[in-house]
mmCIF file of C-alpha atoms and ligand atoms in Angstrom:
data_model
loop_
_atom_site.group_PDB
_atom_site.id
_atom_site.type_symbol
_atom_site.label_atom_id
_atom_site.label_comp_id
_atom_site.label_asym_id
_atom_site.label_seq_id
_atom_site.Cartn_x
_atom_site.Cartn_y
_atom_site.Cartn_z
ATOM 1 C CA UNK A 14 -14.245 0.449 14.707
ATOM 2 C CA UNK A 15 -16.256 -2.274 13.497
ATOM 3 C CA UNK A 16 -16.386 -5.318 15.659
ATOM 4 C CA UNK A 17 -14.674 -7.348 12.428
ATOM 5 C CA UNK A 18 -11.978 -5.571 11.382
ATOM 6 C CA UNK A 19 -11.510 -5.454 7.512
ATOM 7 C CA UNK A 20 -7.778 -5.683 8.065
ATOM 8 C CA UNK A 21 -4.965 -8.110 10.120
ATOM 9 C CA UNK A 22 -2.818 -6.374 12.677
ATOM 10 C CA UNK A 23 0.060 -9.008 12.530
ATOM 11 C CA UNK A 24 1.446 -7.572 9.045
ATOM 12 C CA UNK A 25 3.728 -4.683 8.039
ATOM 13 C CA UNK A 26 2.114 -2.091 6.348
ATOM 14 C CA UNK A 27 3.457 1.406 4.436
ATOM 15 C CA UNK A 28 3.172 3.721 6.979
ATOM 16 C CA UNK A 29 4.898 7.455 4.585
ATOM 17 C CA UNK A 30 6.823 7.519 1.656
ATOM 18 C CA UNK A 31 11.120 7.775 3.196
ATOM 19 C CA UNK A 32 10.672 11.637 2.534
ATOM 20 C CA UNK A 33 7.786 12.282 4.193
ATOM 21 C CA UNK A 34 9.589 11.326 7.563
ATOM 22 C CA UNK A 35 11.136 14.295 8.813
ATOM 23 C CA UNK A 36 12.541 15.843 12.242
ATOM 24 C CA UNK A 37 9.182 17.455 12.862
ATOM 25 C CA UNK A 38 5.932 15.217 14.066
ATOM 26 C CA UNK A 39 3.973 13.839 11.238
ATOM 27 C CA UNK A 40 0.051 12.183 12.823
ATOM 28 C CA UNK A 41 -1.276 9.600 10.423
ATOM 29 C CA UNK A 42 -3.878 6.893 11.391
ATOM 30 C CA UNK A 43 -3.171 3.105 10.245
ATOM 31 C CA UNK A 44 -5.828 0.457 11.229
ATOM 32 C CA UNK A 45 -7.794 2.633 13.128
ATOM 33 C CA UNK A 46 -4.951 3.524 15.531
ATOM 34 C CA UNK A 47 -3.292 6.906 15.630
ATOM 35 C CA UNK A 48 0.745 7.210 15.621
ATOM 36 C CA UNK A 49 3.125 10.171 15.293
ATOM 37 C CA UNK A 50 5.855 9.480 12.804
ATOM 38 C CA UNK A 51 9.168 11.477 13.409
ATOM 39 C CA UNK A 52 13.501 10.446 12.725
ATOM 40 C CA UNK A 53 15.856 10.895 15.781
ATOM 41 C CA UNK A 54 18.568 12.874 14.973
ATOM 42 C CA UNK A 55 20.825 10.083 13.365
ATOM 43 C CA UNK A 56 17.447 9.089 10.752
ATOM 44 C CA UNK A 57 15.935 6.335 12.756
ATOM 45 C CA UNK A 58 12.168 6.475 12.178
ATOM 46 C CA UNK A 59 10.208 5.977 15.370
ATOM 47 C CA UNK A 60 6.365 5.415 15.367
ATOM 48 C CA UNK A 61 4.374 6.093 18.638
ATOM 49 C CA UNK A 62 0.892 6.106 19.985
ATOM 50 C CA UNK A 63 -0.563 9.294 19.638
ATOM 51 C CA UNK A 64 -2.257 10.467 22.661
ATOM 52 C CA UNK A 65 -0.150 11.395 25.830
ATOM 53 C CA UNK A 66 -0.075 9.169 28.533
ATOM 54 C CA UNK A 67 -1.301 11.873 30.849
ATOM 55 C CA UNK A 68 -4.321 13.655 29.493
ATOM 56 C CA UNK A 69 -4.570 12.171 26.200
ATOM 57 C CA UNK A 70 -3.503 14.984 24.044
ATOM 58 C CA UNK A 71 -2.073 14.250 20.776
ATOM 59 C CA UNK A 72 1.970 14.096 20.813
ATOM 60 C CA UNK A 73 1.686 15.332 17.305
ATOM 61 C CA UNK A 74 0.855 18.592 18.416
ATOM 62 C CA UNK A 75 4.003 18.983 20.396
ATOM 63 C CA UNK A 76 7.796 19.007 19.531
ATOM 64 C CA UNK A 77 10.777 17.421 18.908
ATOM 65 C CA UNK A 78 13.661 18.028 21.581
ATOM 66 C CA UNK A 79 16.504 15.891 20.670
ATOM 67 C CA UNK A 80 15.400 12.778 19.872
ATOM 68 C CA UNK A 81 12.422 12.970 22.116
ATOM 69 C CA UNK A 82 9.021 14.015 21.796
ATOM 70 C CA UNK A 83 7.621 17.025 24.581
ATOM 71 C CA UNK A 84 3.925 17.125 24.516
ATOM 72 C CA UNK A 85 1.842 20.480 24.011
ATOM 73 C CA UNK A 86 -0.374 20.393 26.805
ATOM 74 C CA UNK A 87 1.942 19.976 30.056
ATOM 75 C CA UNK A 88 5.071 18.993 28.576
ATOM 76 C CA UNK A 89 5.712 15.720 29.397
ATOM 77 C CA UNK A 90 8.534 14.395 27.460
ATOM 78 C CA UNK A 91 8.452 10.700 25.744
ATOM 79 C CA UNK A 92 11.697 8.641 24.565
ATOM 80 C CA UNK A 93 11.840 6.542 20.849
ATOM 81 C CA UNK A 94 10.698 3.782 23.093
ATOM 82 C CA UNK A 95 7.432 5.862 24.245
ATOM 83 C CA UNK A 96 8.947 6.330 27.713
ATOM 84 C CA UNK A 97 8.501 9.086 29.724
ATOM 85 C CA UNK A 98 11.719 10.762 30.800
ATOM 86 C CA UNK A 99 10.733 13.877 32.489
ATOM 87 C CA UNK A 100 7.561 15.270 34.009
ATOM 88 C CA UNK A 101 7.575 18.860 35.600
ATOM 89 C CA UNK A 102 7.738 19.423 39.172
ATOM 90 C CA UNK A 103 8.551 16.282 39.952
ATOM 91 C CA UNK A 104 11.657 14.153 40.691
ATOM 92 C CA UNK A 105 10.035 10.658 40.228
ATOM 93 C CA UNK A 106 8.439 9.541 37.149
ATOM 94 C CA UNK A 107 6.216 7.290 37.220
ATOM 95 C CA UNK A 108 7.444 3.725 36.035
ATOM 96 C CA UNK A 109 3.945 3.049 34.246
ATOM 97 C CA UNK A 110 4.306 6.610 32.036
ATOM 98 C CA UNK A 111 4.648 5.507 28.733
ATOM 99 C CA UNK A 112 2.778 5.745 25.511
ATOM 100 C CA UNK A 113 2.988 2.675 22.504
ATOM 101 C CA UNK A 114 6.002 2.872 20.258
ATOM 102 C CA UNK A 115 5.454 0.457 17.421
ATOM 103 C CA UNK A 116 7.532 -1.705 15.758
ATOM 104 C CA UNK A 117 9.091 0.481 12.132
ATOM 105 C CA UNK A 118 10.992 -0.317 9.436
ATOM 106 C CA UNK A 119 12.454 1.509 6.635
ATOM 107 C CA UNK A 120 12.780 -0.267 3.422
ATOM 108 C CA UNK A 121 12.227 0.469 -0.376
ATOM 109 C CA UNK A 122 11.757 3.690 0.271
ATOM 110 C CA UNK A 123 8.763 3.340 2.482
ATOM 111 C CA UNK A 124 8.288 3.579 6.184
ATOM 112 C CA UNK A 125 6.596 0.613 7.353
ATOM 113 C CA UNK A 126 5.106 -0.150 10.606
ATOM 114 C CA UNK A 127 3.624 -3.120 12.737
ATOM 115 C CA UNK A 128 0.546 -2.244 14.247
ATOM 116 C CA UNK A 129 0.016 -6.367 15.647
ATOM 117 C CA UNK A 130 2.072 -8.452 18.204
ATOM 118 C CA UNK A 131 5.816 -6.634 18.300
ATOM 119 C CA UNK A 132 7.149 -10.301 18.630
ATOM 120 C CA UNK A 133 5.779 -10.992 15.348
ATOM 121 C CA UNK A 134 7.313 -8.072 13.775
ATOM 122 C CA UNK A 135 9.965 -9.591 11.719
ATOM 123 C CA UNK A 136 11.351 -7.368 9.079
ATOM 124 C CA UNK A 137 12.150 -10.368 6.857
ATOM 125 C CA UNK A 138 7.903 -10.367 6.139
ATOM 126 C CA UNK A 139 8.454 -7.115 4.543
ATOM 127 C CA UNK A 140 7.113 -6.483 0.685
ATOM 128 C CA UNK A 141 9.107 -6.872 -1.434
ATOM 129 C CA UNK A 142 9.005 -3.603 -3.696
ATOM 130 C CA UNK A 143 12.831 -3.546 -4.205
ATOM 131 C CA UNK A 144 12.260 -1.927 -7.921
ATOM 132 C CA UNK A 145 11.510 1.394 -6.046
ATOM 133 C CA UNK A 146 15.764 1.278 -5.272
ATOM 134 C CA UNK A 147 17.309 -0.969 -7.377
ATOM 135 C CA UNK A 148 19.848 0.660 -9.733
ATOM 136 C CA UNK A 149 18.647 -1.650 -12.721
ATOM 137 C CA UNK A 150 14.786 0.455 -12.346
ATOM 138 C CA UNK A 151 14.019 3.987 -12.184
ATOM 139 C CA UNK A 152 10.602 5.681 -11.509
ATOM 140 C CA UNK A 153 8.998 7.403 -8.693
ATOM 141 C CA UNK A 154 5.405 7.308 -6.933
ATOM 142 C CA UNK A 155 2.695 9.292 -4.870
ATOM 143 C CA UNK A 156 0.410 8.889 -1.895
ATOM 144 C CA UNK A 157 -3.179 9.084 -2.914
ATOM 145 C CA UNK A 158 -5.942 9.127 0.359
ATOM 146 C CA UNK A 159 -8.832 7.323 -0.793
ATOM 147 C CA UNK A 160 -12.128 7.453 0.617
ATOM 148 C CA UNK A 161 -12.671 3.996 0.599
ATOM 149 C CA UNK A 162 -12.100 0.475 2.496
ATOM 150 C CA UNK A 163 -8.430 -0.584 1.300
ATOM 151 C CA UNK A 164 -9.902 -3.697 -0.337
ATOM 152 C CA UNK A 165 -11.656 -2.279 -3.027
ATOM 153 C CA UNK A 166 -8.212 -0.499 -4.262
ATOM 154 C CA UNK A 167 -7.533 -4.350 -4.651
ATOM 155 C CA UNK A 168 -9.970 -5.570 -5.924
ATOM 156 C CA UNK A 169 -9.455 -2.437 -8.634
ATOM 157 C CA UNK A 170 -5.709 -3.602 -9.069
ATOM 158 C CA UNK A 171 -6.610 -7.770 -9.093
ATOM 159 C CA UNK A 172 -9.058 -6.912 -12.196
ATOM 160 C CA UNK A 173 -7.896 -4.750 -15.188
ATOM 161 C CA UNK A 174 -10.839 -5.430 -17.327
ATOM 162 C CA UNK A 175 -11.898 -2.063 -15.624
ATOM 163 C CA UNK A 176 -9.072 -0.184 -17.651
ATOM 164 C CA UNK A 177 -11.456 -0.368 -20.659
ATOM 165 C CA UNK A 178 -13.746 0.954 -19.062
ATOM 166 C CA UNK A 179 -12.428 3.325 -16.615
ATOM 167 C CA UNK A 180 -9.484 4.151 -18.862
ATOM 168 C CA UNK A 181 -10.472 4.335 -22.077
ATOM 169 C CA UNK A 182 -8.461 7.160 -23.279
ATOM 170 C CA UNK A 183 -4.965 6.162 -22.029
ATOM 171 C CA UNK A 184 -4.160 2.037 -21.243
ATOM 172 C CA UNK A 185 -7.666 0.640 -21.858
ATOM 173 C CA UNK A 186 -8.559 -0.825 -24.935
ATOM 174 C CA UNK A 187 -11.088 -3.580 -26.040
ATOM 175 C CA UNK A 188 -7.988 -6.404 -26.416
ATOM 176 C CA UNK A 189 -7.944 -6.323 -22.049
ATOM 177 C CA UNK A 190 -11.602 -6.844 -21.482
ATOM 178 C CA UNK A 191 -11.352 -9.332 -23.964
ATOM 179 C CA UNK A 192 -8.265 -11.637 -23.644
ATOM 180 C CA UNK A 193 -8.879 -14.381 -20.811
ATOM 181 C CA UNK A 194 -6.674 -14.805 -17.892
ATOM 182 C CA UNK A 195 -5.078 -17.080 -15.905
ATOM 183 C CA UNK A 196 -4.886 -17.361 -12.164
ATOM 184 C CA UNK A 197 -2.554 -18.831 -9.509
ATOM 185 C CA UNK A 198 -2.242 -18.418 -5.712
ATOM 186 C CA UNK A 199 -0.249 -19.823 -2.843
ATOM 187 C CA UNK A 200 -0.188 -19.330 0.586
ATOM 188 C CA UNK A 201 0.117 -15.500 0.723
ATOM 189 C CA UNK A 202 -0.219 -14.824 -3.018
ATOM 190 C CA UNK A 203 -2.224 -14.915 -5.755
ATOM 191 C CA UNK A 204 -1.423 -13.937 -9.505
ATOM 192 C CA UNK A 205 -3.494 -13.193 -12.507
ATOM 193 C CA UNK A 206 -1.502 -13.387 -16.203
ATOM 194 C CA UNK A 207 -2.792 -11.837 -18.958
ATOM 195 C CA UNK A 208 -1.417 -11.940 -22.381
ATOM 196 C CA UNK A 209 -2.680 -10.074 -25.331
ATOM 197 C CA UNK A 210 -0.875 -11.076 -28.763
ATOM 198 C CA UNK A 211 -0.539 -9.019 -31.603
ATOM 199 C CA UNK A 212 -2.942 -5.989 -30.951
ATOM 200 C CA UNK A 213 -2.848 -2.699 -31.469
ATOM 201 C CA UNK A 214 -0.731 -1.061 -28.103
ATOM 202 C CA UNK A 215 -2.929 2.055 -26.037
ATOM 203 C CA UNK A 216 -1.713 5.183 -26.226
ATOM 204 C CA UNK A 217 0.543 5.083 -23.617
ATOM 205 C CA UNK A 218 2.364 1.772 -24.620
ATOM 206 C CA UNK A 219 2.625 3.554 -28.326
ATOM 207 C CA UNK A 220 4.793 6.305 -27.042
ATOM 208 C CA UNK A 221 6.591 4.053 -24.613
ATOM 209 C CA UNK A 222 7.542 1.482 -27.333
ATOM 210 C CA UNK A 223 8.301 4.261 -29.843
ATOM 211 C CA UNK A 224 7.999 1.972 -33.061
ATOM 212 C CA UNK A 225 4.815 1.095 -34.979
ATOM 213 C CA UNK A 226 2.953 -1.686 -35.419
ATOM 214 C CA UNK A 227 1.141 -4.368 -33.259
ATOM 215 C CA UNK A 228 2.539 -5.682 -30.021
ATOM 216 C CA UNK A 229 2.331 -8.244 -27.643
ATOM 217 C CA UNK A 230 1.215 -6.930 -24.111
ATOM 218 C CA UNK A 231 1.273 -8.587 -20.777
ATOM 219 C CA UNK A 232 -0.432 -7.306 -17.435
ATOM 220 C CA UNK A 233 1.100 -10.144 -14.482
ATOM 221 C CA UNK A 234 -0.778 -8.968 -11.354
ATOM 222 C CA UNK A 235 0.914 -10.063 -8.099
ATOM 223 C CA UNK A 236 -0.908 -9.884 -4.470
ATOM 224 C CA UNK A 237 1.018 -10.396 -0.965
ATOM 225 C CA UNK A 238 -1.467 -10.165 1.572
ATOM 226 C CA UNK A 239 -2.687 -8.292 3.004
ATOM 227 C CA UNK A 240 -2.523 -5.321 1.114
ATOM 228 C CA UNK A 241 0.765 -5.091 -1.811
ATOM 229 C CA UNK A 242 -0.188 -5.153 -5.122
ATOM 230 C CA UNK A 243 2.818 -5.403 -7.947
ATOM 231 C CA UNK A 244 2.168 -5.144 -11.278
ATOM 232 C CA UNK A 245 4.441 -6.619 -14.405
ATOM 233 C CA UNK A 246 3.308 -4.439 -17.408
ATOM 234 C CA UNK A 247 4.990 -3.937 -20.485
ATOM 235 C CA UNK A 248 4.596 -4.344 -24.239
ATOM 236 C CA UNK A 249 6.878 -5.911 -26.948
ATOM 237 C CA UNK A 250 6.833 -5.824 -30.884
ATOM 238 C CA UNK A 251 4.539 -8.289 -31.878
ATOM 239 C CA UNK A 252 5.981 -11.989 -32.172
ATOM 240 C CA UNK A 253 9.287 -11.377 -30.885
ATOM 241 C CA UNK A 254 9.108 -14.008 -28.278
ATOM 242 C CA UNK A 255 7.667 -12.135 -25.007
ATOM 243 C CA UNK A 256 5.306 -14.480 -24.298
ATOM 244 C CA UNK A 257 8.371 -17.223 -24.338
ATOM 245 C CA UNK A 258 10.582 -15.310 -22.166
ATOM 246 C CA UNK A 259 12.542 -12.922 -24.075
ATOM 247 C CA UNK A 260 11.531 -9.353 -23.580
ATOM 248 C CA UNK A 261 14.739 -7.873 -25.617
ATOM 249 C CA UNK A 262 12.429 -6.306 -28.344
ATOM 250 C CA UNK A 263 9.860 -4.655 -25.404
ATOM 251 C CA UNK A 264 9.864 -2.143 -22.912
ATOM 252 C CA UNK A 265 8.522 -2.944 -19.588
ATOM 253 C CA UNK A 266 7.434 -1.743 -15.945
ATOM 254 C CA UNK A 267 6.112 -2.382 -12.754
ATOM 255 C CA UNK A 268 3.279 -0.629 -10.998
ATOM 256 C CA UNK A 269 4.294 -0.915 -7.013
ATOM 257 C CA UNK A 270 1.263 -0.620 -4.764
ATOM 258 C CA UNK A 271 0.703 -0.977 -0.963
ATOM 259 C CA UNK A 272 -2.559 -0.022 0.235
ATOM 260 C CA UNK A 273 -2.873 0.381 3.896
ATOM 261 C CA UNK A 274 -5.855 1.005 5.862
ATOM 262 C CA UNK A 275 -6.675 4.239 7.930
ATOM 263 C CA UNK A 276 -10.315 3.283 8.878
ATOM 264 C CA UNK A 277 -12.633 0.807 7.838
ATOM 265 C CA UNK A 278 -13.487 3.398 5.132
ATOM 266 C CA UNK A 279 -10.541 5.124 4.105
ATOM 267 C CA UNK A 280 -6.662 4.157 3.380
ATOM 268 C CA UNK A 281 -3.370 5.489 2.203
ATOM 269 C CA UNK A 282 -3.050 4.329 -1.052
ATOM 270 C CA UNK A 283 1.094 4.081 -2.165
ATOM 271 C CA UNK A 284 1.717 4.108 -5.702
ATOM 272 C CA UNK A 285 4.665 3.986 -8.009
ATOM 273 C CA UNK A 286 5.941 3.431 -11.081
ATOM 274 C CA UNK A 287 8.984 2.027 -11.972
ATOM 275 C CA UNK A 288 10.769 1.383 -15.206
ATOM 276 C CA UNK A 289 13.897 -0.346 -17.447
ATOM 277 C CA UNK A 290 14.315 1.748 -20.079
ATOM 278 C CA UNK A 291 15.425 5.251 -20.650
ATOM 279 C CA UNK A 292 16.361 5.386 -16.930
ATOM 280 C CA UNK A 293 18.310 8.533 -17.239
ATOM 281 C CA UNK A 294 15.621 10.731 -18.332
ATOM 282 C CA UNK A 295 14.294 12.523 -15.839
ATOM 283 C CA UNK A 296 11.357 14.257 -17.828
ATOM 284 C CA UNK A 297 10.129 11.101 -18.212
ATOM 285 C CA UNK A 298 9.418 9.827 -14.953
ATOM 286 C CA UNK A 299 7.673 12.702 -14.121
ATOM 287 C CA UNK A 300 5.735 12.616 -17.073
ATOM 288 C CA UNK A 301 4.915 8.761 -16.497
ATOM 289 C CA UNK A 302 4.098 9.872 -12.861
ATOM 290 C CA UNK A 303 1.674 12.657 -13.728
ATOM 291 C CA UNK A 304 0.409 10.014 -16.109
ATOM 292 C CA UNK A 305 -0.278 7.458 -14.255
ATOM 293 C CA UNK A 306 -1.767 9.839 -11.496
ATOM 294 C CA UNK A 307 -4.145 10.901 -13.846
ATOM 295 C CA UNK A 308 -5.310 7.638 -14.537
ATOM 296 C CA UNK A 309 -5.448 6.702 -10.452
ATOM 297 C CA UNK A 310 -7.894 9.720 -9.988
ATOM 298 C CA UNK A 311 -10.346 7.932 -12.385
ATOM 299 C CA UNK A 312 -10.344 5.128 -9.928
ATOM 300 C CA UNK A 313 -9.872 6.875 -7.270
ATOM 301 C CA UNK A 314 -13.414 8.576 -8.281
ATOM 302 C CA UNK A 315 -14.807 5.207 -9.084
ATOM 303 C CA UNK A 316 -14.058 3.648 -5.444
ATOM 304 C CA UNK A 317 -15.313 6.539 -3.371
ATOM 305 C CA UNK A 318 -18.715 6.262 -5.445
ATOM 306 C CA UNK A 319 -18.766 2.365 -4.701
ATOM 307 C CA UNK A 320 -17.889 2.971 -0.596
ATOM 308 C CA UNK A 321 -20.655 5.180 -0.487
ATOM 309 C CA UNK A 322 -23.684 2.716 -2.013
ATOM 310 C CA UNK A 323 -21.870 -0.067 -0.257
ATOM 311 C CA UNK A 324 -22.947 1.819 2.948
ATOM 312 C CA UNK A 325 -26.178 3.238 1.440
ATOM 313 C CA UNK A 326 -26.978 -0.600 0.616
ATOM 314 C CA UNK A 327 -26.104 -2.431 3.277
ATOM 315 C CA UNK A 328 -28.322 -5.689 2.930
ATOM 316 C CA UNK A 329 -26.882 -6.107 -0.604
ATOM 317 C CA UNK A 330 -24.469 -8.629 -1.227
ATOM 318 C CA UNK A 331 -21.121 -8.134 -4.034
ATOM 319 C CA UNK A 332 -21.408 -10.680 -6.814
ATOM 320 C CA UNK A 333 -18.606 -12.581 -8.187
ATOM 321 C CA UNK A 334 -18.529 -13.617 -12.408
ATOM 322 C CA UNK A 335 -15.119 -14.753 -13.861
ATOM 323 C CA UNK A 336 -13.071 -10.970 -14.142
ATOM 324 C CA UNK A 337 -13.353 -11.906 -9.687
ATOM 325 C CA UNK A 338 -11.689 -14.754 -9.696
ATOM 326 C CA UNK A 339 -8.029 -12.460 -8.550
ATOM 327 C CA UNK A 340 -9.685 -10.587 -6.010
ATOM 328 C CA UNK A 341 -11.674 -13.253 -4.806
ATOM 329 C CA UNK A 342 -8.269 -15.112 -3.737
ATOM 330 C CA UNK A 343 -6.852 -12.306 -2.651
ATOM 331 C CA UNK A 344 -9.652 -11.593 -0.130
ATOM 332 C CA UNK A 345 -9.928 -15.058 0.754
ATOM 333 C CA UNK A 346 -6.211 -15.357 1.777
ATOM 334 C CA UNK A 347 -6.947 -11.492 3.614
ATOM 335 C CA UNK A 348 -10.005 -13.279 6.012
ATOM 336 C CA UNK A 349 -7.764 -16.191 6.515
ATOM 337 C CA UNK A 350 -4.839 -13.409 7.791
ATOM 338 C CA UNK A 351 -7.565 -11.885 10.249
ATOM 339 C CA UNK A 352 -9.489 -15.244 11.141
ATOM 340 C CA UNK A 353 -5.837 -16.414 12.301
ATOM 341 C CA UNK A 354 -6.062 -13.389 14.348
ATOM 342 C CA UNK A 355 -9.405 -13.956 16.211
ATOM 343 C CA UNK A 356 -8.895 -14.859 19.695
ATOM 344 C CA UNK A 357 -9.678 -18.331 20.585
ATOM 345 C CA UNK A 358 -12.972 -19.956 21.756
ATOM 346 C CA UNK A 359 -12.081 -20.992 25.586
ATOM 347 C CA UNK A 360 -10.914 -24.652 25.324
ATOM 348 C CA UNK A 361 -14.186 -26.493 26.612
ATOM 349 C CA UNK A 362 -13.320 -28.770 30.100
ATOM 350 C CA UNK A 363 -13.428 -31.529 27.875
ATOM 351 C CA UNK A 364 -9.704 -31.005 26.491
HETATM 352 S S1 LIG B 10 -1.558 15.855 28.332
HETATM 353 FE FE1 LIG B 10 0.490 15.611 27.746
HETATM 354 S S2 LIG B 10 1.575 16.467 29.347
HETATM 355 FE FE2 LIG B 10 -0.473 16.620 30.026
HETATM 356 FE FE1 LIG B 11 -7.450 1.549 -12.683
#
């Protein structure tokens, strides 16, 4: 681990997708720590440190008994809360056996955990990526692992100039590289608006809209630090009033991402893709997901190529020109989250 992490500890982060949570031991590394993921037997998810507390061997290799956890090696058995409740051939356990169990929360249909302070886990500070469940949206997502430090999937999401570019033959077109943008930020956001009137829709926003003609086409990107991305996208016939507010005449979406680091080179990358229209078709959604996975590999290939000369180059610096100015504010409100995190210089006698 580097000696500055890339990444706070006192934030909730997307640990599996709901399904992927099972009654069998899932490993899976978040901020450089390893867990093991499992439900008890009424669905609670539980989240512990994976290395016993005797010899060190990974809990994930064991099993579930119950709602308990019996490791591989000599089977000492762990609790939800990481305590040990039996050890063979002997009567006592030892009050210090225990192994980490992590503050988790299930919302949204992710599993989310708290890797920071436990006292600071408060479920309220949760993304909000309610569009994944709400009745009103439909859609559905994947789990891409991506080669590369979780920022730069930000920095690809704060900055869609690159879909002209990198996605020329689906939702890039010259109108995005070329409209300007707008952006605002508080204390744990930042947003960047783009509006493109009256062009000619991509591809994908054709067959979406199903009418012809120009449209009006809006991309509002939306960062939480540290690491949620959600995307407004959508198109409406041209001049109907989007821009003003009414989007009766359009069809729209959101792209839902949470990005949450494994190492200081890699992360699980969360995607969806959720929509207001035709909600009942279920063709659809998978189409739109198989889409839109499509066009995630194409960054997905870009990324990994830019980890690897950001380590083959590392006296080189990133420059910033005006397309930055989104992921610029959203990695400036990430170093405050981690400086806020850096313990204290010593107060000097003086004070
Ligand atoms: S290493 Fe787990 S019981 Fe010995
Ligand atoms: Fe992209």
């Amino acid at each position: 681990m580097d000696a500055t992490p890339s990444y706070p500890l006192n934030a909730w982060y997307a640990a599996a997708w709901d399904v992927e949570v099972k009654r069998s031991l899932l490993a899976r590394t978040i901020c450089d720590r390893r867990l093991v993921l499992y439900r008890t037997q009424d669905g609670k998810p539980v989240a512990l440190a994976d290395a016993c507390w005797h010899r060190l061997v990974p809990l994930s290799r064991g099993h579930l008994r119950g709602d308990e956890v019996v490791c591989a090696y000599h089977g000492l058995v762990f609790d939800p809360n990481g305590r040990c409740t039996h050890m063979p051939s002997q009567e006592t356990i030892n009050p210090s056996a225990c192994v980490r169990a992590y503050p988790v929360a299930e919302k949204h249909r992710f599993v989310w955990i708290w890797p920071g302070d436990p006292a600071l886990a408060d479920p309220a500070k949760i993304p909000d990526l309610h569009w994944n469940l709400d009745p009103g949206w439909t859609g559905d997502g994947r789990l891409i692992h991506a080669k590369c430090d979780y920022r730069l999937v930000i920095d690809n999401l704060m900055d869609l100039t690159h879909e002209t570019f990198v996605h020329g033959s689906s939702i890039g077109n010259a109108a995005v590289a070329e409209t300007p943008f707008d952006v605002t930020h508080g204390e744990r956001t930042a947003t960047v608006t783009r509006w493109m009137t009256d062009i000619e829709p991509p591809p994908f926003w054709r067959a979406q809209l199903g009418k012809p003609g120009n449209v009006d086409r809006w991309q509002i990107i939306r960062f939480e630090a540290p690491a949620t991305v959600v995307i407004d996208v959508g198109v409406a016939v041209a001049g109907t009033g989007a821009p003003q507010g009414d989007r009766s005449q359009g069809v729209e979406g959101r792209v839902l991402n949470t990005i949450t680091p494994e190492t200081g080179r890699s992360c699980h990358y969360f995607w969806a893709f959720a929509r207001n229209y035709r909600r009942n078709e279920q063709a659809l959604t998978t189409q739109i997901c198989d889409g839109v996975a499509g066009i995630f590999r194409e960054d997905e290939a870009v990324l990994e190529a830019q980890q690897i000369a950001i380590e083959e180059n590392p006296d080189k610096v990133f420059y910033n020109i005006n397309i930055d100015a989104g992921s610029m504010w959203a990695r400036r409100l990430i170093d405050k989250m981690i400086a806020a995190e850096r313990p204290r210089v010593v107060a000097s006698a003086a004070e």
